[in-house]
Coordinates of C-alpha atoms in Angstrom, one line a residue:
X40 CA 29.8 -22.6 11.4
X41 CA 28.8 -19.1 10.3
X42 CA 25.6 -17.1 10.8
X43 CA 22.8 -15.8 8.6
X44 CA 23.0 -12.2 9.8
X45 CA 26.7 -11.3 9.9
X46 CA 26.9 -7.6 9.3
X47 CA 23.3 -7.3 8.1
X48 CA 19.9 -8.4 9.4
X49 CA 17.6 -11.1 8.1
X50 CA 14.8 -9.0 6.7
X51 CA 13.0 -10.6 3.8
X52 CA 15.8 -11.9 1.8
X53 CA 17.2 -14.5 4.3
X54 CA 14.1 -15.3 6.4
X55 CA 13.5 -18.6 4.5
X56 CA 16.9 -19.8 5.7
X57 CA 16.1 -19.3 9.4
X58 CA 15.1 -23.0 9.8
X59 CA 18.7 -23.9 8.9
X60 CA 19.8 -22.3 12.1
X61 CA 16.8 -22.7 14.4
X62 CA 14.5 -25.6 15.3
X63 CA 10.7 -25.3 14.9
X64 CA 10.4 -24.9 18.7
X65 CA 12.9 -22.0 18.7
X66 CA 11.1 -20.3 15.9
X67 CA 7.8 -20.7 17.7
X68 CA 9.3 -19.1 20.8
X69 CA 10.5 -16.2 18.7
X70 CA 7.0 -15.7 17.3
X71 CA 5.6 -15.8 20.8
X72 CA 8.0 -13.2 22.0
X73 CA 7.2 -10.9 19.1
X74 CA 3.5 -11.4 19.7
X75 CA 3.9 -10.0 23.3
X76 CA 5.1 -6.7 21.9
X77 CA 3.2 -6.7 18.6
X78 CA -0.1 -8.5 19.2
X79 CA -1.7 -6.8 16.1
X80 CA 1.2 -7.9 13.8
X81 CA 1.8 -4.4 12.5
X82 CA 5.6 -4.0 13.2
X83 CA 7.6 -5.1 10.2
X84 CA 5.0 -7.7 9.2
X85 CA 6.4 -10.7 7.3
X86 CA 10.1 -9.9 8.1
X87 CA 12.7 -12.0 9.9
X88 CA 10.6 -15.0 10.8
X89 CA 9.4 -17.5 8.2
X90 CA 5.7 -18.4 8.0
X91 CA 4.7 -20.9 10.6
X92 CA 4.1 -24.3 9.0
X93 CA 0.8 -24.4 10.8
X94 CA -0.4 -21.2 9.2
X95 CA -2.7 -21.3 6.2
X96 CA -1.0 -21.4 2.8
X97 CA -0.9 -18.2 0.7
X98 CA -3.7 -17.7 -1.8
X99 CA -2.4 -17.9 -5.3
X100 CA -5.5 -18.0 -7.4
X101 CA -6.0 -14.5 -8.9
X102 CA -9.7 -14.6 -8.2
X103 CA -9.9 -16.8 -5.2
X104 CA -11.4 -15.1 -2.1
X105 CA -12.0 -17.2 1.0
X106 CA -15.5 -17.5 2.3
X107 CA -14.4 -16.0 5.6
X108 CA -13.1 -13.0 3.8
X109 CA -16.4 -12.5 2.0
X110 CA -18.3 -13.0 5.2
X111 CA -16.3 -10.3 6.9
X112 CA -16.5 -7.8 3.9
X113 CA -20.2 -8.4 3.1
X114 CA -21.5 -5.9 5.5
X115 CA -18.7 -3.4 4.9
X116 CA -19.5 -3.5 1.1
X117 CA -22.9 -2.1 1.8
X118 CA -21.4 0.6 4.0
X119 CA -18.8 1.6 1.4
X120 CA -21.4 1.7 -1.4
X121 CA -23.4 4.1 0.8
X122 CA -20.4 6.3 1.3
X123 CA -19.0 6.3 -2.2
X124 CA -21.9 5.2 -4.5
X125 CA -22.0 1.8 -6.4
X126 CA -19.9 3.2 -9.3
X127 CA -16.9 3.7 -7.0
X128 CA -16.8 0.3 -5.4
X129 CA -15.5 -2.7 -7.3
X130 CA -16.3 -6.2 -6.0
X131 CA -16.6 -8.5 -9.0
X132 CA -13.8 -11.0 -9.4
X133 CA -13.0 -10.1 -12.9
X134 CA -12.8 -6.4 -12.0
X135 CA -10.3 -7.1 -9.2
X136 CA -7.7 -9.1 -11.3
X137 CA -5.8 -6.0 -12.4
X138 CA -5.3 -5.2 -8.7
X139 CA -3.7 -8.5 -7.9
X140 CA -0.3 -8.5 -6.2
X141 CA 1.8 -11.7 -5.8
X142 CA -1.2 -13.8 -6.9
X143 CA -3.6 -12.3 -4.3
X144 CA -6.6 -10.3 -5.3
X145 CA -8.2 -7.7 -3.0
X146 CA -11.8 -8.2 -1.8
X147 CA -12.8 -4.8 -3.1
X148 CA -11.4 -1.6 -4.7
X149 CA -12.8 1.8 -3.7
X150 CA -12.4 5.2 -5.3
X151 CA -12.8 8.2 -2.9
X152 CA -12.8 11.6 -4.4
X153 CA -12.1 13.8 -1.4
X154 CA -10.5 13.5 2.1
X155 CA -13.8 13.2 3.9
X156 CA -14.5 10.0 1.8
X157 CA -11.2 8.7 2.9
X158 CA -11.9 9.3 6.5
X159 CA -15.3 7.5 6.3
X160 CA -13.7 4.6 4.4
X161 CA -11.0 4.2 7.0
X162 CA -13.5 4.2 9.8
X163 CA -15.7 1.7 8.1
X164 CA -12.9 -0.8 7.4
X165 CA -11.6 -0.3 10.9
X166 CA -14.9 -1.1 12.4
X167 CA -15.2 -4.3 10.4
X168 CA -11.5 -5.2 10.9
X169 CA -10.9 -5.3 7.1
X170 CA -7.3 -4.4 6.0
X171 CA -7.0 -1.2 3.9
X172 CA -4.4 -0.9 1.2
X173 CA -3.5 2.5 -0.2
X174 CA -3.0 2.4 -4.0
X175 CA -1.7 5.2 -6.3
X176 CA -1.1 3.7 -9.7
X177 CA 0.0 0.3 -8.4
X178 CA 3.6 0.7 -9.6
X179 CA 5.1 0.0 -6.1
X180 CA 2.7 -2.5 -4.7
X181 CA 5.1 -5.4 -5.3
X182 CA 7.8 -3.8 -3.1
X183 CA 8.3 -4.8 0.5
X184 CA 6.5 -7.5 2.4
X185 CA 3.7 -9.4 0.7
X186 CA 0.2 -8.8 2.0
X187 CA -0.7 -11.1 4.9
X188 CA -4.3 -11.3 3.7
X189 CA -6.6 -9.7 1.1
X190 CA -8.2 -6.4 1.9
X191 CA -9.8 -3.3 0.5
X192 CA -7.7 -1.3 -1.9
X193 CA -8.1 2.5 -1.4
X194 CA -7.4 3.8 -4.9
X195 CA -6.2 7.4 -5.3
X196 CA -7.3 7.5 -8.9
X197 CA -9.8 10.3 -8.3
X198 CA -7.6 12.2 -5.9
X199 CA -5.4 13.7 -8.6
X200 CA -5.8 17.4 -8.4
X201 CA -3.4 20.3 -8.1
X202 CA -5.0 22.1 -5.2
X203 CA -2.8 25.2 -4.9
X204 CA 0.2 26.6 -6.7
X205 CA 2.1 29.4 -5.1
X206 CA 4.6 30.2 -7.8
X207 CA 6.2 33.1 -5.9
X208 CA 7.2 30.8 -3.0
X209 CA 7.8 27.8 -5.3
X210 CA 5.4 25.5 -3.4
X211 CA 2.5 23.4 -4.6
X212 CA -0.2 21.4 -2.9
X213 CA -1.4 18.3 -4.7
X214 CA -3.5 15.2 -3.9
X215 CA -1.8 11.9 -3.4
X216 CA -3.0 10.4 -6.7
X217 CA -1.5 13.2 -8.8
X218 CA 0.9 11.6 -11.3
X219 CA 4.4 12.9 -11.7
X220 CA 4.1 13.4 -15.4
X221 CA 0.8 15.4 -15.1
X222 CA 2.3 17.5 -12.3
X223 CA 5.3 18.4 -14.4
X224 CA 3.0 19.3 -17.3
X225 CA 0.9 21.7 -15.1
X226 CA 4.0 23.3 -13.5
X227 CA 5.6 23.7 -16.9
X228 CA 2.8 26.1 -17.9
X229 CA 4.2 28.4 -15.2
X230 CA 7.8 27.9 -16.2
X231 CA 8.4 25.6 -13.1
X232 CA 9.6 22.1 -12.6
X233 CA 9.4 19.6 -9.7
X234 CA 12.9 18.3 -8.8
X235 CA 11.9 14.6 -8.3
X236 CA 12.4 12.1 -11.1
X237 CA 11.8 8.5 -10.0
X238 CA 12.6 5.9 -12.6
X239 CA 8.8 5.2 -13.0
X240 CA 8.0 8.9 -13.6
X241 CA 5.5 8.1 -16.3
X242 CA 3.3 5.9 -14.1
X243 CA 4.2 6.9 -10.5
X244 CA 2.0 9.1 -8.3
X245 CA 3.3 11.7 -5.8
X246 CA 1.7 9.7 -2.9
X247 CA 3.4 6.5 -4.0
X248 CA 6.8 8.1 -4.4
X249 CA 6.4 9.7 -0.9
X250 CA 5.4 6.4 0.6
X251 CA 8.3 4.5 -0.9
X252 CA 10.8 7.5 -0.8
X253 CA 11.3 6.8 -4.5
X254 CA 13.9 9.2 -5.9
X255 CA 16.0 9.8 -9.0
X256 CA 19.3 11.4 -9.8
X257 CA 17.9 14.8 -8.8
X258 CA 18.2 13.8 -5.1
X259 CA 21.9 14.6 -5.2
X260 CA 21.0 18.3 -5.8
X261 CA 17.6 18.6 -4.3
X262 CA 17.1 15.9 -1.7
X263 CA 14.8 12.9 -1.6
X264 CA 11.0 12.7 -1.9
X265 CA 10.6 13.1 1.8
X266 CA 13.0 16.0 2.0
X267 CA 10.9 17.8 -0.6

């Protein structure tokens, strides 16, 4: 006679138990109501409501990419190669396996080296309606909602530079792909230290920590990633 939510929401953890409380018709109605306000499915995707039984099953083969996905990304591949060069676009199945999350491989991985590249990649994927997935070092990709479908991974591997260091004002400007450990090494040469120590400090990037608000014990004294 109780309820799933109680003092807390459904989120991800309890969504698979929703059918215990609601009929298939009621769940369909909830999805229809959400679709009115969120037709693109971008508001908390994958949360609260379990997958519709009529929806296609999740891809679990590490190298399986549907024909429709390939058809949609075929033309965008040529455009991305033109923007970044062939060495900075991965599309072969065996090259994509290291970028799999929850058994799903991306359709491509691209490596921009400056912000203008990123802008062009975002515009190209938007035109072709291909999902774009930011990726630092991949240490946080398994967190949160699983991907609804495969897309193009935007790797920050080449965006890893310290752009400016103003030691007098204790500020630094870095690119999103800069690793925590490398930043600390560069700051240490100036006798400085960045007060953010996530538990994956050896593999995490600054962009990934900011995106996930990943912090360590230093937050008690210096604030969180987003405070900094």
